[in-house]
Amino acid sequence: MAECHPVAFQWVVEAKKRGATVIHVDPRFTRTSAFADLHVPTRAGGDIVFLGALINHVLSGGHEFREYVTAYTNAADILPEDFTDAEDGDGLFSGFDPETRTYDNSTWQFTGERDLTLTHPRCVFQVLKRHFARYTPDLVEQVCGIKPADFARIAATLVAASGREKTTAWVYAVGWTQHSTGVQHIRTASILQMLLGNMGRPGGGILALRGHANIQGATDVPTLFHLLGGYMPMPGPDEGLEDYLGRMPDTGFWGNKRAFLVSMLKAWFGDAATPGNDFCFGYLPRISGDHGTYRTVLDMIDKKVKGYFLLGENPAVGSAGGRLQRLALASLDWLVVKDLVMVESATFWKNGPEIATGELTTEQIPTEIFFLPAAAHTEKDGSLTNTQRLLQWHEKALEPPGDARSDLWFLYHLGKRIRAKLAGSSAEADRPALDLTWDYPEEGEHAEPSAAAVLAELNGYAADGTPLSAFTQLADDGSTSCGSWIHAGSYAGGVNQTARRVPWQEQSYVAPEWGWAWPANRRILYNRASADPQGQPWSAAKAYVWWDEQAGEWTGQDVPDFEKTKPPSYVPEPGATGPAAIGGGDPFILQSDGKAALFVPRGLVDGPLPAHFEAGESPQRNRVYRQDGSPVSIQYRDRRSTHGQLAGHSAIFPYVVTTYRLTEHHTAGGMSRTLGRLAELQPEMFCEVSPSLAAQRGLENGGWATIVTARAAIEARVLVTRRLRPLRIPGEGVIQQVGLPYHWGSEGLVTGDSVNDLLPIVLDPNVYIQESKAATCDIQPGRRPRGAARTELVERYRREAGLGEDEDMTAATPDAAAAAEPDSEAHPAAPGGTWHHDE
Amino acid sequence: MTEQPQVPEADFRSYYGRPILKPPRWREPELPAYLYLGGLSGASAAMGAVAAATGRRPLARAGRLVGAGAGMSGTAFLIAELGRPERFLNMLRVAKPTSPMSMGAWLLAAHSGLASAAVGSDITGLVPRLGALAGAVSGVTGPLLATYTGVLLADTAVPAWHEAQRHLPFLFAGSAMASAGAAGLVATALRSREERVPAARLAVMGAAIELAVTADLERGLGLTGETYRQGGAGQMMRAARWLTPAGGLAALAAPRSRVAAVAAAGLLTAGAVATRFGVFRAGHASVADPKYVIASQRDGAAPRPR
Amino acid sequence: MTSNRLSGPLADVAGDAGYAAHPERVGFFTDTSVCIGCKACEVACKEWNGLPDPDADALTLTGMSYDNTTELGSNAWRHVAFIEQPALPALPADTDLIAAVADDSGGDTGATRWLMSSDVCKHCTHAACLDVCPTGALVRTEFGTVIVQPDVCNGCAYCVSACPFGVIDRRDGDGRAWKCTMCYDRLRGGLEPACAKACPTDSIQFGPLDELRAIAQTRLDELHAAGTSEARLYGADPDDGIGGAGAFFLLLDEPEVYGLPPDPVVTTKDLPAMWRRAGVAAAMLAAGVAVAFAGRRT
């Protein structure tokens, strides 16, 4: 956190000054570790075992916050007899179809019976216990290399710091998410925190640090292919409105789904959206499978996708499988790159590694490339959304130089021109574009569309045109419009709430008047859980939100994440829908049963409970189940993917390679390697290795090394450091990890090889995120070969590893790629959003 | 097999072995040249003044000539050392007793001016009494000019210089005397034996003082003393260690022998120059390795007067 | 010219420098125990003060942990040091690491401590740079800080050799000496220096020096009570060799580990004695000259 979020880290510093204990678990010792009370090195990719063992520790020792668990989680729900846990399925849950490599979750659904004593053998609580029973400290030592004494210390600290009087917070980032089991990593931590009663309480919870300043905003008002605003799913082909709505729960706050969707459609299509045409629901694009970025990139190589817009994105350096990314760019008809500086994705055709190796020839690349300069954040209005859902508005300070324009300007004016070209058309296909409301006020000499107007549209309007102040005002009859239901309230009263900057000295510690958090400016989600079922705080020390009997409402430090006047004693009528189905003691109001999900019956494609699987490339077999890697992770096994098999690799690629960031640089380096003052802080690409690995391979501090994986060879300067510790596996020897900061590419003041070239394309099947955090490699002293010898080196390694020819190597030109046959997808991803996934 | 180099674990004594202080930005040959020329100028002017007072015209003329010439050329070297040479007159913006360079700038300006006036008057025959007065006064500024440079170097953080604070003024004084004596021997080489005696005496005294102080300097500085014995500094100091006595011995014979006189002049000049370079390089060496700074402050080995 | 002392505690630095009325003395307290090595201070300083961009040949990895700035200088007025140390006793120096990889120890060099510290000009109470500056370019401001006036400095580089911390330096290509001004322009505007403002963890604290010293003592006591016995203050003592620093530190190891001199003394402290010796030596020289001419004709 100190590396990547130094400004936010000040609160960790503050907490430690007030007596908090800070524990850091990470493959490498970072600037966070330097500050922490304890650093525990671990093998990248072993976290489910580590967290699972903590769950086991809690459950075996009876350390769970029993009342919280019983009342607020689905621990009491009973599973059907035909449910098989991974424990009994050798890594597979019931419902697995090996043909399609997918799960049918019908055996995961609750029977409807509950056992509040939590003793029924098929209740979630007991299933959980059995599921994690083999996740012991010994297993942790075997898989993660974490010493039992360190594990014991963590477990003891965690347990002592949880409960009524104290809470513990977990903070994670892409070290957990960028795995083929990334979502399950988070799930394991969530289960742990639910058992300890740390959710929805001050000082508790799980803080997900993001990878850049507005990634949260980019998922809220999404740029993700499978979501609509406010985390509604994208519709599937031939799906009507009712079928679509049927995919979201009827109970809990998702029960208002119709109002959310209709209001969004009114915002998009205005008067054209009427009850008669299902509010133009038919205009929405449909997804028919995996349209994730990696699939799309492979489709570019297959000539199925002709064009590409890259707005502030640099996949030539920033996405896994760099070579495939660049081959895709070289296969397009057209490419638009809009960025602050000339990034590698715009110059791959002359400066990319494939030009030097001869795999691509500049003159033969057919892609027509447009580079458009972008306005910086200081040159435009807009908001940035932090990981804690906090929107903070920033104002334009000066005009962008020359032709540089904001992305909003670009997209809006592009849309205007397209609509102008389509004007007067009678074709059905043109109706969606023409019926869009596309009329933001334009300001200034460049006709900049008003970002505030966009925010106001997201906030929404009542029928009379007044801004909404809460998503509870949304109607499903077309009388309200709202671009994103979670953002309703951000422009309440016609005031940009996200622009508020009341200093902390002038408000409570919750600081509700600094910016605005969705939904409804709640700073801790599910904060009803900070009070017991009767509505009283679990302890005075941790009082946050509580029921005021006199006033007949919830009150406290924060906006209660609960219906304000619903008493704790409220019992829903049978058959109630929407929020009315949520009881007065059910804090998790977006879940259909109002309970925190220890067990997830629907919504995750890889299992209702987390199970440990090794990464796509790993030095170890799975110690927990016979299945090594996740049975449902996405790997494109068609001929273009160069992902290799685990077996037979270990001798050739014996080391774990993990990737990460440095404070001094920003993602793919476009914003930092181009500025002298940042470039000089970390001027060269380097790797970090332990002294014993350096001794083994003859690496010298300050020297050069070549790192090779099944896909690529890169070079880096060497830092031999005690901060990368070898992990001793009892009876087996040592696992060494090679650390690589991934910020370098071929453009800028300081340049270097790109780490993402090394990585395979292995994805988490729920969210399509790539596994950047764990792969296997070899490392040798000296610089890498130049020219064609570079690819020959990789081929030699592949042969020795028994991986066979990489057919991509021969399909060097776009013509050859076009001539080859496209293969079918190996993994048909079903449509669905992150909340509910209906198969 | 031994340990591999790694990101150097902080030696508990230093930060990656890096210097703590900045290296002096003064260069060679400029600074050592100035040290030599300043001493030469100062002592020569004194020699010239006393020679004038005792009726020795050749030595008087020589002393004034060298005093002015060395002073001017020394000034040129100093100006060349500046990062902004065009701003050299800023040296006369203030007169700061806490700054040996400020005092020295004034002293050098005054001394060079007086010495130039004296020699100018001497050569042209104009304003002879004023010229003589100027010469006499330069005989007072001269010794200060020759020794203040010891303070200039010592009043820094540079261990080899600061810890040698007791030695440097006397070392430079002796070296200046030898240098002036050498100049005098050259001036009187073709003259009578009797003419050469004062220069020879001055040369011998200077050489003796220089040697004595150097020996004490190299022994008495503790760890820092090794900077005078090793490396480029050591080379120069060792050279001086035979040049100077050889020159002194030759100077003893100088009244009797013209050859000895000239040889003495050459040897003593070389020795004096070598000494200045040695001191200069010792300074650099004492900064390049942080151990000298650390040791002097950890053990209290640095001289701490009062 | 007002008289001023050259060493020892000095309660009113600005007054001693000639200011009749002046604000409280301000300074930095850099608490390295909360430094996270983010280098925001380095960048903020360069941005505010418009320091030159690096030369292309400066863009190389030093191998000194995460320190690629290496030292304070004319173009780096904040410098973050990184020191990796064993937290526990290390393996013996002659350990065969290759063999150790295969055996029980695994070649593990043990837990690590990583010290980080943002270094800066100390704005000494008795500033040698200021004392020796012959042009008067270096001056004491009304805030008690020390600055170089770039329109006066002629680059004699005397300050460079006088500074006992190796802070100030002459800028290549420019010829003048440059160093931290404690953002004098920002102080005049009622703002705190750029580095203090940018520091996210309040490792760099700015304010009246008296208050900072009290804060530092409290923090030191806290750390000692928590078992961090190696914490110590550096430059906080008015009785030290520079009369106490205007920018002082809380360190977690010996100063020299951070590249700081263990116990520096302002060189000017010895200056009166040095002048006396110079006078004696000059007299000796004059006497020697006189003796050389003694017993002669006039």
XYZ file of N, CA, C and O in Angstrom, chain C residues 2-56:
220
model
N 27.519 43.824 13.654
C 27.234 43.301 14.995
C 28.160 42.133 15.286
O 28.529 41.375 14.399
N 28.504 41.976 16.503
C 29.334 40.819 16.854
C 28.441 39.599 16.969
O 27.281 39.700 17.351
N 28.943 38.450 16.630
C 28.172 37.229 16.846
C 29.097 36.112 17.221
O 30.267 36.094 16.888
N 28.538 35.162 17.940
C 29.348 34.061 18.390
C 29.455 33.018 17.286
O 28.585 32.906 16.451
N 30.517 32.273 17.341
C 30.780 31.311 16.268
C 30.364 29.898 16.616
O 30.352 29.038 15.751
N 30.048 29.643 17.850
C 29.675 28.274 18.231
C 28.893 28.326 19.528
O 28.807 29.361 20.167
N 28.347 27.151 19.862
C 27.586 27.077 21.103
C 26.139 27.448 20.895
O 25.744 27.931 19.835
N 25.310 27.242 21.927
C 23.881 27.540 21.787
C 23.653 29.004 21.459
O 24.377 29.874 21.939
N 22.691 29.256 20.636
C 22.375 30.621 20.232
C 20.862 30.739 20.157
O 20.233 30.152 19.301
N 20.322 31.489 21.082
C 18.863 31.487 21.211
C 18.170 32.235 20.087
O 17.085 31.847 19.672
N 18.773 33.285 19.619
C 18.103 34.121 18.632
C 18.967 34.254 17.394
O 19.723 35.216 17.248
N 18.833 33.299 16.520
C 19.717 33.252 15.362
C 19.514 34.445 14.437
O 20.468 35.060 13.969
N 18.263 34.756 14.171
C 18.001 35.860 13.241
C 18.398 37.190 13.872
O 18.953 38.066 13.198
N 18.117 37.319 15.146
C 18.517 38.548 15.830
C 20.024 38.706 15.811
O 20.553 39.796 15.582
N 20.695 37.613 16.039
C 22.154 37.624 16.024
C 22.681 38.010 14.651
O 23.773 38.555 14.525
N 21.901 37.707 13.621
C 22.333 38.039 12.266
C 21.996 39.473 11.893
O 22.335 39.921 10.804
N 21.309 40.165 12.764
C 21.082 41.584 12.519
C 19.642 41.994 12.323
O 19.361 43.164 12.108
N 18.699 41.035 12.423
C 17.299 41.410 12.251
C 16.770 41.966 13.567
O 16.810 41.306 14.596
N 16.242 43.181 13.486
C 15.710 43.777 14.705
C 14.402 43.093 15.078
O 14.211 42.623 16.184
N 13.494 43.028 14.138
C 12.229 42.331 14.380
C 12.135 41.198 13.366
O 12.468 41.386 12.200
N 11.694 40.064 13.828
C 11.649 38.926 12.901
C 10.696 37.882 13.428
O 10.415 37.830 14.633
N 10.145 37.040 12.559
C 9.264 35.971 13.020
C 10.041 34.905 13.788
O 11.267 34.938 13.845
N 9.259 33.983 14.362
C 9.891 32.863 15.078
C 10.779 32.058 14.142
O 10.483 31.940 12.961
N 11.797 31.472 14.723
C 12.630 30.595 13.915
C 11.827 29.347 13.539
O 11.187 28.731 14.375
N 11.888 28.986 12.250
C 11.178 27.776 11.795
C 12.184 26.749 11.299
O 13.345 27.076 11.040
N 11.702 25.531 11.183
C 12.603 24.480 10.723
C 11.851 23.220 10.349
O 10.614 23.218 10.242
N 12.580 22.157 10.135
C 12.030 20.841 9.814
C 12.330 19.872 10.937
O 13.441 19.862 11.467
N 11.355 19.063 11.260
C 11.625 17.850 12.029
C 11.297 16.694 11.100
O 10.150 16.515 10.700
N 12.311 15.930 10.713
C 12.090 14.791 9.828
C 12.106 13.527 10.659
O 13.149 13.114 11.166
N 10.917 12.940 10.802
C 10.757 11.727 11.609
C 10.894 10.534 10.683
O 9.931 10.125 10.031
N 12.092 9.968 10.636
C 12.311 8.893 9.662
C 11.580 7.616 10.032
O 11.485 6.713 9.213
N 11.055 7.518 11.241
C 10.338 6.295 11.612
C 9.016 6.152 10.872
O 8.431 5.073 10.849
N 8.536 7.232 10.254
C 7.301 7.123 9.465
C 7.534 7.454 7.994
O 6.583 7.656 7.244
N 8.782 7.529 7.605
C 9.060 7.747 6.185
C 8.781 6.467 5.417
O 9.220 5.395 5.839
N 8.033 6.573 4.331
C 7.754 5.389 3.519
C 8.490 5.441 2.186
O 8.184 4.701 1.264
N 9.472 6.330 2.099
C 10.349 6.324 0.940
C 9.658 6.650 -0.368
O 10.110 6.235 -1.428
N 8.594 7.419 -0.335
C 7.836 7.663 -1.562
C 8.485 8.687 -2.473
O 8.126 8.786 -3.639
N 9.403 9.491 -1.942
C 10.127 10.504 -2.722
C 9.256 11.659 -3.201
O 9.690 12.430 -4.055
N 8.079 11.788 -2.634
C 7.262 12.954 -2.997
C 8.005 14.231 -2.648
O 7.902 15.242 -3.355
N 8.774 14.186 -1.562
C 9.534 15.370 -1.153
C 10.532 15.760 -2.228
O 10.666 16.943 -2.568
N 11.217 14.791 -2.789
C 12.207 15.093 -3.818
C 11.545 15.762 -5.014
O 12.038 16.758 -5.547
N 10.417 15.203 -5.427
C 9.766 15.705 -6.639
C 9.103 17.046 -6.380
O 9.212 17.969 -7.184
N 8.441 17.178 -5.227
C 7.785 18.454 -4.925
C 8.800 19.580 -4.873
O 8.559 20.686 -5.361
N 9.947 19.287 -4.272
C 11.002 20.295 -4.177
C 11.468 20.709 -5.562
O 11.588 21.895 -5.863
N 11.717 19.744 -6.398
C 12.209 20.071 -7.738
C 11.161 20.841 -8.531
O 11.493 21.759 -9.282
N 9.913 20.442 -8.366
C 8.851 21.140 -9.088
C 8.731 22.575 -8.628
O 8.672 23.496 -9.432
N 8.692 22.766 -7.312
C 8.487 24.124 -6.817
C 9.654 25.019 -7.173
O 9.488 26.175 -7.561
N 10.858 24.503 -7.004
C 12.040 25.326 -7.193
C 12.568 25.316 -8.616
O 13.585 25.953 -8.905
N 11.874 24.598 -9.490
C 12.283 24.603 -10.887
C 13.695 24.094 -11.096
O 14.438 24.617 -11.924
N 14.077 23.059 -10.365
C 15.440 22.551 -10.502
C 15.591 21.867 -11.856
O 14.626 21.375 -12.421
N 16.812 21.870 -12.379
C 17.016 21.344 -13.736
C 16.669 19.862 -13.838
O 16.833 19.109 -12.882
N 16.213 19.472 -15.005
C 15.973 18.072 -15.297
C 17.303 17.328 -15.332
O 18.334 17.924 -15.592
N 17.251 16.045 -15.115
C 18.521 15.307 -15.100
C 19.114 15.181 -16.502
O 18.393 15.161 -17.494
N 20.425 15.081 -16.539
C 21.087 14.738 -17.801
C 20.769 13.308 -18.150
O 20.511 12.487 -17.285
N 20.846 13.008 -19.432
C 20.564 11.645 -19.864
C 21.488 10.641 -19.199
O 21.077 9.530 -18.861
